[in-house]
PDB file of C-alpha atoms in Angstrom:
ATOM      1  CA  MET A   1       0.000   0.000   0.000  1.00 71.00           C
ATOM      2  CA  LYS A   2       2.826   2.389   0.883  1.00 77.00           C
ATOM      3  CA  LEU A   3       4.515   1.654  -2.455  1.00 83.00           C
ATOM      4  CA  PHE A   4       1.296   2.451  -4.318  1.00 84.00           C
ATOM      5  CA  MET A   5       0.813   5.692  -2.371  1.00 85.00           C
ATOM      6  CA  ASP A   6       4.396   6.793  -3.080  1.00 86.00           C
ATOM      7  CA  ILE A   7       3.919   6.134  -6.799  1.00 90.00           C
ATOM      8  CA  LEU A   8       0.649   8.117  -6.653  1.00 87.00           C
ATOM      9  CA  ARG A   9       2.425  10.994  -4.880  1.00 87.00           C
ATOM     10  CA  GLY A  10       5.135  10.868  -7.540  1.00 88.00           C
ATOM     11  CA  MET A  11       2.517  11.081 -10.285  1.00 88.00           C
ATOM     12  CA  VAL A  12       1.017  14.219  -8.716  1.00 83.00           C
ATOM     13  CA  ILE A  13       4.493  15.796  -8.493  1.00 84.00           C
ATOM     14  CA  GLY A  14       5.254  14.797 -12.098  1.00 83.00           C
ATOM     15  CA  VAL A  15       2.024  16.302 -13.392  1.00 79.00           C
ATOM     16  CA  ALA A  16       2.710  19.482 -11.394  1.00 76.00           C
ATOM     17  CA  ASN A  17       6.151  19.814 -12.979  1.00 75.00           C
ATOM     18  CA  ILE A  18       4.782  20.134 -16.518  1.00 74.00           C
ATOM     19  CA  ILE A  19       2.042  22.669 -15.758  1.00 70.00           C
ATOM     20  CA  PRO A  20       3.247  26.293 -15.977  1.00 63.00           C
ATOM     21  CA  GLY A  21       2.631  28.002 -12.659  1.00 61.00           C
ATOM     22  CA  VAL A  22       2.573  24.759 -10.639  1.00 67.00           C
ATOM     23  CA  SER A  23       5.713  23.687  -8.785  1.00 70.00           C
ATOM     24  CA  GLY A  24       6.692  20.077  -8.225  1.00 77.00           C
ATOM     25  CA  GLY A  25       8.409  21.223  -5.035  1.00 77.00           C
ATOM     26  CA  THR A  26       5.160  22.800  -3.867  1.00 74.00           C
ATOM     27  CA  MET A  27       3.296  19.548  -4.401  1.00 79.00           C
ATOM     28  CA  ALA A  28       5.996  17.638  -2.491  1.00 82.00           C
ATOM     29  CA  VAL A  29       5.507  20.048   0.434  1.00 77.00           C
ATOM     30  CA  SER A  30       1.719  19.769   0.214  1.00 74.00           C
ATOM     31  CA  LEU A  31       1.934  15.973   0.163  1.00 78.00           C
ATOM     32  CA  GLY A  32       4.152  15.981   3.241  1.00 78.00           C
ATOM     33  CA  ILE A  33       7.167  14.312   1.599  1.00 83.00           C
ATOM     34  CA  TYR A  34       9.392  17.314   0.857  1.00 83.00           C
ATOM     35  CA  ASP A  35      11.829  16.810   3.750  1.00 82.00           C
ATOM     36  CA  LYS A  36      12.040  13.078   3.005  1.00 85.00           C
ATOM     37  CA  LEU A  37      12.631  13.755  -0.691  1.00 86.00           C
ATOM     38  CA  ILE A  38      15.400  16.303  -0.026  1.00 87.00           C
ATOM     39  CA  GLY A  39      17.002  13.944   2.506  1.00 87.00           C
ATOM     40  CA  ALA A  40      16.925  11.062   0.004  1.00 88.00           C
ATOM     41  CA  ILE A  41      18.600  13.195  -2.685  1.00 88.00           C
ATOM     42  CA  THR A  42      21.337  14.632  -0.457  1.00 87.00           C
ATOM     43  CA  GLY A  43      21.924  11.250   1.242  1.00 87.00           C
ATOM     44  CA  LEU A  44      22.048   9.286  -2.019  1.00 83.00           C
ATOM     45  CA  PHE A  45      25.701   8.283  -1.621  1.00 83.00           C
ATOM     46  CA  SER A  46      25.874   7.992   2.169  1.00 84.00           C
ATOM     47  CA  HIS A  47      22.580   6.083   2.562  1.00 86.00           C
ATOM     48  CA  PHE A  48      22.160   4.636  -0.921  1.00 88.00           C
ATOM     49  CA  LYS A  49      19.713   1.801  -0.188  1.00 89.00           C
ATOM     50  CA  LYS A  50      17.423   3.934   1.984  1.00 89.00           C
ATOM     51  CA  SER A  51      17.496   6.830  -0.502  1.00 90.00           C
ATOM     52  CA  MET A  52      16.682   4.584  -3.452  1.00 91.00           C
ATOM     53  CA  GLY A  53      13.753   3.138  -1.490  1.00 90.00           C
ATOM     54  CA  VAL A  54      12.315   6.661  -1.447  1.00 88.00           C
ATOM     55  CA  LEU A  55      13.390   7.857  -4.898  1.00 90.00           C
ATOM     56  CA  ILE A  56      12.481   4.819  -7.046  1.00 92.00           C
ATOM     57  CA  PRO A  57       8.688   4.760  -6.407  1.00 91.00           C
ATOM     58  CA  LEU A  58       8.514   8.558  -6.551  1.00 90.00           C
ATOM     59  CA  GLY A  59      10.563   8.535  -9.762  1.00 88.00           C
ATOM     60  CA  ILE A  60       8.310   5.918 -11.346  1.00 92.00           C
ATOM     61  CA  GLY A  61       5.260   7.984 -10.449  1.00 90.00           C
ATOM     62  CA  MET A  62       6.827  11.192 -11.767  1.00 87.00           C
ATOM     63  CA  ALA A  63       7.696   9.534 -15.091  1.00 85.00           C
ATOM     64  CA  LEU A  64       4.147   8.195 -15.426  1.00 86.00           C
ATOM     65  CA  GLY A  65       2.695  11.614 -14.566  1.00 84.00           C
ATOM     66  CA  ILE A  66       4.935  13.548 -16.963  1.00 79.00           C
ATOM     67  CA  VAL A  67       4.518  11.206 -19.933  1.00 77.00           C
ATOM     68  CA  GLY A  68       0.849  10.385 -19.367  1.00 76.00           C
ATOM     69  CA  PHE A  69      -0.338  13.885 -18.602  1.00 75.00           C
ATOM     70  CA  GLY A  70       1.848  15.423 -21.301  1.00 67.00           C
ATOM     71  CA  TYR A  71      -0.768  14.297 -23.814  1.00 68.00           C
ATOM     72  CA  GLY A  72      -3.830  15.443 -21.891  1.00 73.00           C
ATOM     73  CA  LEU A  73      -2.454  18.791 -20.738  1.00 72.00           C
ATOM     74  CA  GLU A  74      -3.051  20.654 -23.989  1.00 69.00           C
ATOM     75  CA  TYR A  75      -6.633  19.378 -24.242  1.00 77.00           C
ATOM     76  CA  LEU A  76      -7.535  20.181 -20.624  1.00 80.00           C
ATOM     77  CA  LEU A  77      -6.042  23.677 -20.671  1.00 73.00           C
ATOM     78  CA  GLU A  78      -7.690  24.476 -23.999  1.00 77.00           C
ATOM     79  CA  ASN A  79     -11.150  23.049 -23.271  1.00 83.00           C
ATOM     80  CA  HIS A  80     -11.450  23.157 -19.460  1.00 86.00           C
ATOM     81  CA  THR A  81      -9.011  25.920 -18.562  1.00 85.00           C
ATOM     82  CA  LEU A  82     -10.655  27.339 -15.438  1.00 89.00           C
ATOM     83  CA  ALA A  83     -11.598  23.964 -13.944  1.00 89.00           C
ATOM     84  CA  THR A  84      -8.091  22.592 -14.549  1.00 85.00           C
ATOM     85  CA  ALA A  85      -6.424  25.661 -13.019  1.00 84.00           C
ATOM     86  CA  LEU A  86      -8.670  25.646  -9.947  1.00 89.00           C
ATOM     87  CA  THR A  87      -8.064  21.923  -9.435  1.00 86.00           C
ATOM     88  CA  PHE A  88      -4.350  22.587  -9.079  1.00 82.00           C
ATOM     89  CA  VAL A  89      -4.981  25.588  -6.846  1.00 85.00           C
ATOM     90  CA  GLY A  90      -6.837  23.206  -4.536  1.00 86.00           C
ATOM     91  CA  LEU A  91      -4.064  20.605  -4.710  1.00 79.00           C
ATOM     92  CA  VAL A  92      -1.496  23.235  -3.753  1.00 78.00           C
ATOM     93  CA  LEU A  93      -3.473  24.867  -0.935  1.00 82.00           C
ATOM     94  CA  GLY A  94      -4.472  21.523   0.576  1.00 81.00           C
ATOM     95  CA  GLY A  95      -0.993  21.172   2.034  1.00 75.00           C
ATOM     96  CA  LEU A  96      -0.972  24.526   3.829  1.00 81.00           C
ATOM     97  CA  PRO A  97      -2.314  23.266   7.206  1.00 82.00           C
ATOM     98  CA  ILE A  98       0.543  20.785   7.548  1.00 77.00           C
ATOM     99  CA  LEU A  99       3.096  23.336   6.357  1.00 79.00           C
ATOM    100  CA  LEU A 100       1.846  25.929   8.864  1.00 84.00           C
ATOM    101  CA  SER A 101       2.098  23.326  11.617  1.00 82.00           C
ATOM    102  CA  GLN A 102       5.720  22.646  10.626  1.00 79.00           C
ATOM    103  CA  PHE A 103       6.397  26.388  10.571  1.00 86.00           C
ATOM    104  CA  LYS A 104       4.977  26.750  14.078  1.00 85.00           C
ATOM    105  CA  SER A 105       7.174  23.885  15.272  1.00 84.00           C
ATOM    106  CA  ALA A 106      10.234  25.617  13.797  1.00 82.00           C
ATOM    107  CA  LEU A 107       9.318  28.809  15.692  1.00 84.00           C
ATOM    108  CA  ASP A 108       8.761  26.851  18.917  1.00 81.00           C
ATOM    109  CA  LYS A 109      12.210  25.258  18.647  1.00 78.00           C
ATOM    110  CA  LYS A 110      13.711  28.752  18.588  1.00 74.00           C
ATOM    111  CA  ASN A 111      11.479  29.785  21.510  1.00 72.00           C
ATOM    112  CA  LYS A 112       9.743  32.384  19.365  1.00 70.00           C
ATOM    113  CA  LYS A 113       6.212  33.387  20.344  1.00 68.00           C
ATOM    114  CA  SER A 114       5.565  35.392  17.170  1.00 71.00           C
ATOM    115  CA  LEU A 115       6.998  36.157  13.756  1.00 77.00           C
ATOM    116  CA  GLY A 116      10.271  38.043  13.611  1.00 82.00           C
ATOM    117  CA  VAL A 117      11.416  40.599  11.059  1.00 88.00           C
ATOM    118  CA  ALA A 118      13.469  37.978   9.205  1.00 88.00           C
ATOM    119  CA  GLU A 119      10.456  35.693   8.729  1.00 90.00           C
ATOM    120  CA  VAL A 120       8.251  38.546   7.510  1.00 92.00           C
ATOM    121  CA  VAL A 121      10.906  39.780   5.055  1.00 93.00           C
ATOM    122  CA  CYS A 122      11.464  36.267   3.670  1.00 91.00           C
ATOM    123  CA  PHE A 123       7.705  35.760   3.294  1.00 93.00           C
ATOM    124  CA  VAL A 124       7.104  39.060   1.488  1.00 93.00           C
ATOM    125  CA  LEU A 125      10.140  38.811  -0.807  1.00 92.00           C
ATOM    126  CA  LEU A 126       9.360  35.280  -1.955  1.00 86.00           C
ATOM    127  CA  LEU A 127       5.646  36.042  -2.343  1.00 88.00           C
ATOM    128  CA  ALA A 128       6.592  38.942  -4.629  1.00 89.00           C
ATOM    129  CA  PHE A 129       9.101  36.746  -6.468  1.00 83.00           C
ATOM    130  CA  GLY A 130       6.492  34.062  -7.158  1.00 78.00           C
ATOM    131  CA  VAL A 131       4.015  36.613  -8.523  1.00 82.00           C
ATOM    132  CA  GLY A 132       6.761  38.297 -10.564  1.00 81.00           C
ATOM    133  CA  MET A 133       7.784  35.018 -12.181  1.00 72.00           C
ATOM    134  CA  ALA A 134       4.223  34.536 -13.451  1.00 71.00           C
ATOM    135  CA  LEU A 135       4.111  38.064 -14.860  1.00 76.00           C
ATOM    136  CA  LEU A 136       7.370  37.511 -16.769  1.00 69.00           C
ATOM    137  CA  GLN A 137       6.044  34.602 -18.831  1.00 59.00           C
ATOM    138  CA  GLY A 138       5.249  34.859 -22.510  1.00 53.00           C
ATOM    139  CA  GLY A 139       8.595  34.871 -24.298  1.00 50.00           C
ATOM    140  CA  SER A 140       8.677  33.728 -27.922  1.00 53.00           C
ATOM    141  CA  GLU A 141       9.163  29.992 -28.404  1.00 55.00           C
ATOM    142  CA  HIS A 142      12.499  28.714 -29.769  1.00 64.00           C
ATOM    143  CA  GLY A 143      13.067  25.542 -31.747  1.00 66.00           C
ATOM    144  CA  LEU A 144      15.728  22.887 -31.113  1.00 71.00           C
ATOM    145  CA  SER A 145      18.093  21.392 -33.685  1.00 72.00           C
ATOM    146  CA  PHE A 146      20.769  18.741 -33.227  1.00 72.00           C
ATOM    147  CA  GLY A 147      24.244  20.188 -32.557  1.00 77.00           C
ATOM    148  CA  VAL A 148      26.902  20.830 -29.924  1.00 81.00           C
ATOM    149  CA  GLY A 149      25.495  24.263 -29.082  1.00 83.00           C
ATOM    150  CA  THR A 150      22.026  22.800 -28.592  1.00 85.00           C
ATOM    151  CA  MET A 151      23.406  20.059 -26.336  1.00 87.00           C
ATOM    152  CA  ILE A 152      25.096  22.624 -24.087  1.00 89.00           C
ATOM    153  CA  LEU A 153      21.945  24.762 -24.074  1.00 87.00           C
ATOM    154  CA  LEU A 154      19.772  21.774 -23.114  1.00 88.00           C
ATOM    155  CA  PHE A 155      22.149  20.870 -20.281  1.00 91.00           C
ATOM    156  CA  VAL A 156      21.950  24.437 -18.908  1.00 87.00           C
ATOM    157  CA  LEU A 157      18.148  24.455 -19.296  1.00 86.00           C
ATOM    158  CA  GLY A 158      17.999  21.158 -17.404  1.00 86.00           C
ATOM    159  CA  VAL A 159      20.021  22.596 -14.511  1.00 85.00           C
ATOM    160  CA  VAL A 160      17.889  25.756 -14.342  1.00 79.00           C
ATOM    161  CA  ALA A 161      14.565  23.932 -14.683  1.00 77.00           C
ATOM    162  CA  SER A 162      15.439  21.244 -12.149  1.00 78.00           C
ATOM    163  CA  ALA A 163      16.618  23.744  -9.565  1.00 68.00           C
ATOM    164  CA  THR A 164      13.302  25.541  -9.777  1.00 62.00           C
ATOM    165  CA  MET A 165      11.412  22.237  -9.706  1.00 65.00           C
ATOM    166  CA  VAL A 166      12.928  21.467  -6.305  1.00 73.00           C
ATOM    167  CA  ILE A 167      12.238  24.907  -4.815  1.00 74.00           C
ATOM    168  CA  PRO A 168       8.615  25.007  -3.573  1.00 69.00           C
ATOM    169  CA  GLY A 169       6.505  27.662  -5.258  1.00 61.00           C
ATOM    170  CA  VAL A 170       8.810  28.131  -8.255  1.00 66.00           C
ATOM    171  CA  SER A 171       7.562  26.408 -11.395  1.00 67.00           C
ATOM    172  CA  GLY A 172      10.282  24.853 -13.540  1.00 69.00           C
ATOM    173  CA  SER A 173       7.885  24.618 -16.471  1.00 70.00           C
ATOM    174  CA  MET A 174       7.081  28.325 -16.116  1.00 66.00           C
ATOM    175  CA  VAL A 175      10.808  29.158 -16.198  1.00 71.00           C
ATOM    176  CA  LEU A 176      11.091  27.195 -19.451  1.00 74.00           C
ATOM    177  CA  LEU A 177       8.039  29.085 -20.752  1.00 69.00           C
ATOM    178  CA  VAL A 178       9.687  32.416 -19.894  1.00 66.00           C
ATOM    179  CA  LEU A 179      12.892  31.337 -21.660  1.00 71.00           C
ATOM    180  CA  GLY A 180      10.915  30.148 -24.698  1.00 73.00           C
ATOM    181  CA  TYR A 181      11.689  26.414 -24.599  1.00 78.00           C
ATOM    182  CA  TYR A 182       8.706  24.886 -22.774  1.00 75.00           C
ATOM    183  CA  ASN A 183       6.783  23.601 -25.807  1.00 74.00           C
ATOM    184  CA  SER A 184       9.956  22.342 -27.504  1.00 81.00           C
ATOM    185  CA  ILE A 185      11.005  20.279 -24.469  1.00 81.00           C
ATOM    186  CA  LEU A 186       7.488  18.921 -23.902  1.00 78.00           C
ATOM    187  CA  ALA A 187       7.403  17.936 -27.602  1.00 80.00           C
ATOM    188  CA  LEU A 188      10.686  16.020 -27.144  1.00 82.00           C
ATOM    189  CA  ILE A 189       9.139  13.922 -24.370  1.00 79.00           C
ATOM    190  CA  THR A 190       5.838  13.158 -26.091  1.00 79.00           C
ATOM    191  CA  GLY A 191       7.621  12.775 -29.448  1.00 83.00           C
ATOM    192  CA  SER A 192       9.913  10.095 -27.991  1.00 84.00           C
ATOM    193  CA  VAL A 193       6.913   8.076 -26.796  1.00 81.00           C
ATOM    194  CA  ASP A 194       5.154   8.495 -30.152  1.00 84.00           C
ATOM    195  CA  ALA A 195       8.285   7.415 -32.061  1.00 88.00           C
ATOM    196  CA  LEU A 196       8.701   4.348 -29.828  1.00 85.00           C
ATOM    197  CA  ALA A 197       5.062   3.354 -30.318  1.00 84.00           C
ATOM    198  CA  ALA A 198       5.374   3.802 -34.105  1.00 87.00           C
ATOM    199  CA  GLY A 199       8.723   1.988 -34.315  1.00 86.00           C
ATOM    200  CA  ASP A 200      10.330   5.099 -35.846  1.00 87.00           C
ATOM    201  CA  TRP A 201      13.840   4.451 -34.553  1.00 89.00           C
ATOM    202  CA  SER A 202      15.404   7.392 -36.382  1.00 87.00           C
ATOM    203  CA  ALA A 203      13.028   9.904 -34.758  1.00 85.00           C
ATOM    204  CA  LEU A 204      13.386   8.123 -31.406  1.00 88.00           C
ATOM    205  CA  MET A 205      17.205   8.366 -31.474  1.00 89.00           C
ATOM    206  CA  HIS A 206      16.989  12.041 -32.457  1.00 85.00           C
ATOM    207  CA  ASN A 207      14.613  12.891 -29.601  1.00 84.00           C
ATOM    208  CA  VAL A 208      16.447  10.772 -27.025  1.00 85.00           C
ATOM    209  CA  GLY A 209      19.750  12.318 -28.109  1.00 86.00           C
ATOM    210  CA  LEU A 210      18.324  15.740 -27.268  1.00 85.00           C
ATOM    211  CA  CYS A 211      16.702  14.527 -24.043  1.00 86.00           C
ATOM    212  CA  ILE A 212      19.946  13.094 -22.618  1.00 89.00           C
ATOM    213  CA  PRO A 213      21.816  16.398 -21.967  1.00 91.00           C
ATOM    214  CA  PHE A 214      18.616  17.928 -20.570  1.00 89.00           C
ATOM    215  CA  GLY A 215      18.183  14.907 -18.284  1.00 87.00           C
ATOM    216  CA  ILE A 216      21.786  15.105 -17.067  1.00 91.00           C
ATOM    217  CA  GLY A 217      21.281  18.785 -16.275  1.00 90.00           C
ATOM    218  CA  VAL A 218      18.078  17.973 -14.398  1.00 85.00           C
ATOM    219  CA  LEU A 219      19.820  15.364 -12.223  1.00 85.00           C
ATOM    220  CA  LEU A 220      22.788  17.595 -11.372  1.00 88.00           C
ATOM    221  CA  GLY A 221      20.531  20.594 -10.711  1.00 86.00           C
ATOM    222  CA  ILE A 222      18.270  18.623  -8.383  1.00 84.00           C
ATOM    223  CA  PHE A 223      21.232  17.312  -6.375  1.00 85.00           C
ATOM    224  CA  GLY A 224      22.872  20.758  -6.115  1.00 85.00           C
ATOM    225  CA  ILE A 225      19.797  22.695  -5.016  1.00 84.00           C
ATOM    226  CA  ALA A 226      18.792  19.922  -2.593  1.00 84.00           C
ATOM    227  CA  LYS A 227      22.088  20.475  -0.773  1.00 85.00           C
ATOM    228  CA  VAL A 228      21.293  24.199  -0.489  1.00 85.00           C
ATOM    229  CA  ILE A 229      17.754  23.523   0.763  1.00 84.00           C
ATOM    230  CA  GLU A 230      19.050  21.032   3.344  1.00 83.00           C
ATOM    231  CA  TYR A 231      21.515  23.649   4.642  1.00 88.00           C
ATOM    232  CA  LEU A 232      18.789  26.313   4.892  1.00 87.00           C
ATOM    233  CA  PHE A 233      16.430  23.995   6.794  1.00 84.00           C
ATOM    234  CA  GLY A 234      19.271  23.050   9.128  1.00 84.00           C
ATOM    235  CA  HIS A 235      20.434  26.601   9.906  1.00 87.00           C
ATOM    236  CA  PHE A 236      17.457  28.892   9.176  1.00 88.00           C
ATOM    237  CA  PRO A 237      14.335  26.702   9.548  1.00 86.00           C
ATOM    238  CA  SER A 238      11.735  29.344  10.440  1.00 88.00           C
ATOM    239  CA  GLN A 239      12.930  31.765   7.751  1.00 89.00           C
ATOM    240  CA  THR A 240      12.976  28.955   5.178  1.00 87.00           C
ATOM    241  CA  TYR A 241       9.423  27.900   6.059  1.00 86.00           C
ATOM    242  CA  ALA A 242       8.285  31.536   5.859  1.00 89.00           C
ATOM    243  CA  ALA A 243       9.838  31.858   2.401  1.00 88.00           C
ATOM    244  CA  ILE A 244       8.207  28.611   1.230  1.00 84.00           C
ATOM    245  CA  ILE A 245       4.796  29.735   2.514  1.00 87.00           C
ATOM    246  CA  GLY A 246       5.232  32.993   0.587  1.00 87.00           C
ATOM    247  CA  LEU A 247       6.046  31.094  -2.596  1.00 80.00           C
ATOM    248  CA  ILE A 248       3.136  28.705  -2.130  1.00 80.00           C
ATOM    249  CA  LEU A 249       0.652  31.534  -1.534  1.00 85.00           C
ATOM    250  CA  SER A 250       1.820  33.086  -4.813  1.00 83.00           C
ATOM    251  CA  SER A 251       1.012  29.825  -6.631  1.00 78.00           C
ATOM    252  CA  PRO A 252      -2.771  30.383  -7.047  1.00 83.00           C
ATOM    253  CA  PHE A 253      -2.084  33.657  -8.871  1.00 83.00           C
ATOM    254  CA  ALA A 254       0.678  32.047 -10.945  1.00 77.00           C
ATOM    255  CA  ILE A 255      -1.512  29.089 -11.898  1.00 78.00           C
ATOM    256  CA  ILE A 256      -4.555  31.163 -12.863  1.00 83.00           C
ATOM    257  CA  TYR A 257      -2.547  33.861 -14.663  1.00 80.00           C
ATOM    258  CA  SER A 258      -0.259  31.449 -16.535  1.00 72.00           C
ATOM    259  CA  SER A 259      -3.119  29.250 -17.716  1.00 72.00           C
ATOM    260  CA  GLY A 260      -5.257  32.173 -18.911  1.00 78.00           C
ATOM    261  CA  ALA A 261      -8.105  30.898 -16.732  1.00 79.00           C
ATOM    262  CA  LEU A 262      -9.674  34.331 -16.214  1.00 77.00           C
ATOM    263  CA  GLY A 263     -10.060  34.759 -19.957  1.00 81.00           C
ATOM    264  CA  ALA A 264     -11.899  31.441 -20.110  1.00 80.00           C
ATOM    265  CA  PHE A 265     -14.340  32.270 -17.304  1.00 83.00           C
ATOM    266  CA  SER A 266     -17.737  30.599 -17.294  1.00 87.00           C
ATOM    267  CA  VAL A 267     -20.180  29.819 -14.500  1.00 89.00           C
ATOM    268  CA  PRO A 268     -20.206  26.044 -15.181  1.00 89.00           C
ATOM    269  CA  GLY A 269     -16.401  26.083 -15.327  1.00 88.00           C
ATOM    270  CA  LEU A 270     -16.231  27.988 -12.046  1.00 91.00           C
ATOM    271  CA  VAL A 271     -18.638  25.603 -10.277  1.00 93.00           C
ATOM    272  CA  LEU A 272     -16.840  22.529 -11.588  1.00 92.00           C
ATOM    273  CA  GLY A 273     -13.474  24.084 -10.755  1.00 90.00           C
ATOM    274  CA  LEU A 274     -14.463  24.898  -7.162  1.00 93.00           C
ATOM    275  CA  VAL A 275     -15.750  21.353  -6.630  1.00 95.00           C
ATOM    276  CA  LEU A 276     -12.544  19.878  -8.066  1.00 91.00           C
ATOM    277  CA  ALA A 277     -10.441  22.343  -6.044  1.00 90.00           C
ATOM    278  CA  ALA A 278     -12.148  21.212  -2.835  1.00 93.00           C
ATOM    279  CA  LEU A 279     -11.631  17.554  -3.753  1.00 90.00           C
ATOM    280  CA  GLY A 280      -8.019  18.236  -4.696  1.00 83.00           C
ATOM    281  CA  ALA A 281      -7.352  20.079  -1.435  1.00 86.00           C
ATOM    282  CA  PHE A 282      -8.893  17.242   0.554  1.00 88.00           C
ATOM    283  CA  ALA A 283      -6.869  14.610  -1.335  1.00 81.00           C
ATOM    284  CA  THR A 284      -3.604  16.517  -0.798  1.00 77.00           C
ATOM    285  CA  TRP A 285      -4.372  17.051   2.888  1.00 81.00           C
ATOM    286  CA  LYS A 286      -5.192  13.356   3.381  1.00 78.00           C
ATOM    287  CA  MET A 287      -2.031  12.157   1.633  1.00 72.00           C
ATOM    288  CA  GLY A 288       0.084  14.678   3.515  1.00 69.00           C
ATOM    289  CA  ALA A 289      -1.487  13.766   6.851  1.00 70.00           C
ATOM    290  CA  ALA A 290      -0.962  10.070   6.157  1.00 66.00           C
ATOM    291  CA  GLU A 291       2.699  10.662   5.376  1.00 62.00           C
ATOM    292  CA  GLU A 292       3.165  12.831   8.473  1.00 61.00           C
ATOM    293  CA  SER A 293       1.580  10.228  10.759  1.00 62.00           C
ATOM    294  CA  ALA A 294       3.754   7.488   9.245  1.00 58.00           C
ATOM    295  CA  ALA A 295       6.957   9.521   9.749  1.00 55.00           C
TER     296      ALA A 295
END
C-alpha cells in the first residue's frame, strides 16, 4: 500500500512539474514528503539503499505523470481551462495546514512566540518573487536542432529547470516558458513516446539524443539545489518555512494567470473548478497527513 501511495504521490508531483505556474516542489511540500525527498537526494551516496527506497517509487510515479499527462495537458487547458487551473490551486493549498504546523514547530524550537522581522521579510520577498515570475512569462518559443550548441543549451536548461522544480513555489515549467523552450522540451518527451510506439527508430534516437543532456542537467541541478535547501532547513528553519509559505501563496495567482483561466471564465467552469479544487485540497491534505503520521 505504501509503495502504491508513493507512486501516486510521484505522479502528482510529475504532473505538477509540466504545468506552468505549478511547482513540483510545492506539491511535495503539500503531500508531506518534501523533507524526506530532499534527505533522500542529499543522502544518495551515504545512505544509498534507503534513498533509493524513497526515490524509485517517486521517480516511477513522476515519469508516469509527466509522460501520461503530457498528452492530456493541452486538451484540458484548452477546453477546461478554469476547472483545470482551480483543481491545481486546490491541490497546492491543501498542504498549507501541515506546512503551517511545521512552521509553528520551527518557531517553537527557537522559543519564538511570534513572527520576527526575518520571517516577515522572507515571506514578502518570496511572495513577490512568485508573482513576478508569473508576470514575466510569454517569451517567444524557440526551436531545437541537433548540434553541440544545442546540447550545451539543453544541459543548462535542465540545470535551471530542475533547480526551480525542487524549490517550492517556483515552477520549472514556467521558467522554461519564460525562456521560450517549454513547448519544444514537452514535444521532445511526447515525441519520444510516439516514435517508440510507431517503431520510428530514427526519430526516437533524435529525440532521445536531445533529451539526454537535458536529463543530465536535471539530475545535477536537483542534487545541487537539494544540498542548499538542506543547509537552509538546518540553519534557518523558520525563515525557510516563511519563504516557502510565501512562494506557495503566490502559486494560485501564478496558476490562474499562466493558464489564462480568467479569460476562459464561465459559470459552469467555475462551479466545476471549485468542486474539483475542494476535492483536490482534501486529497492533498489526506495524503500529507498520512505521510506525516507514518513519519
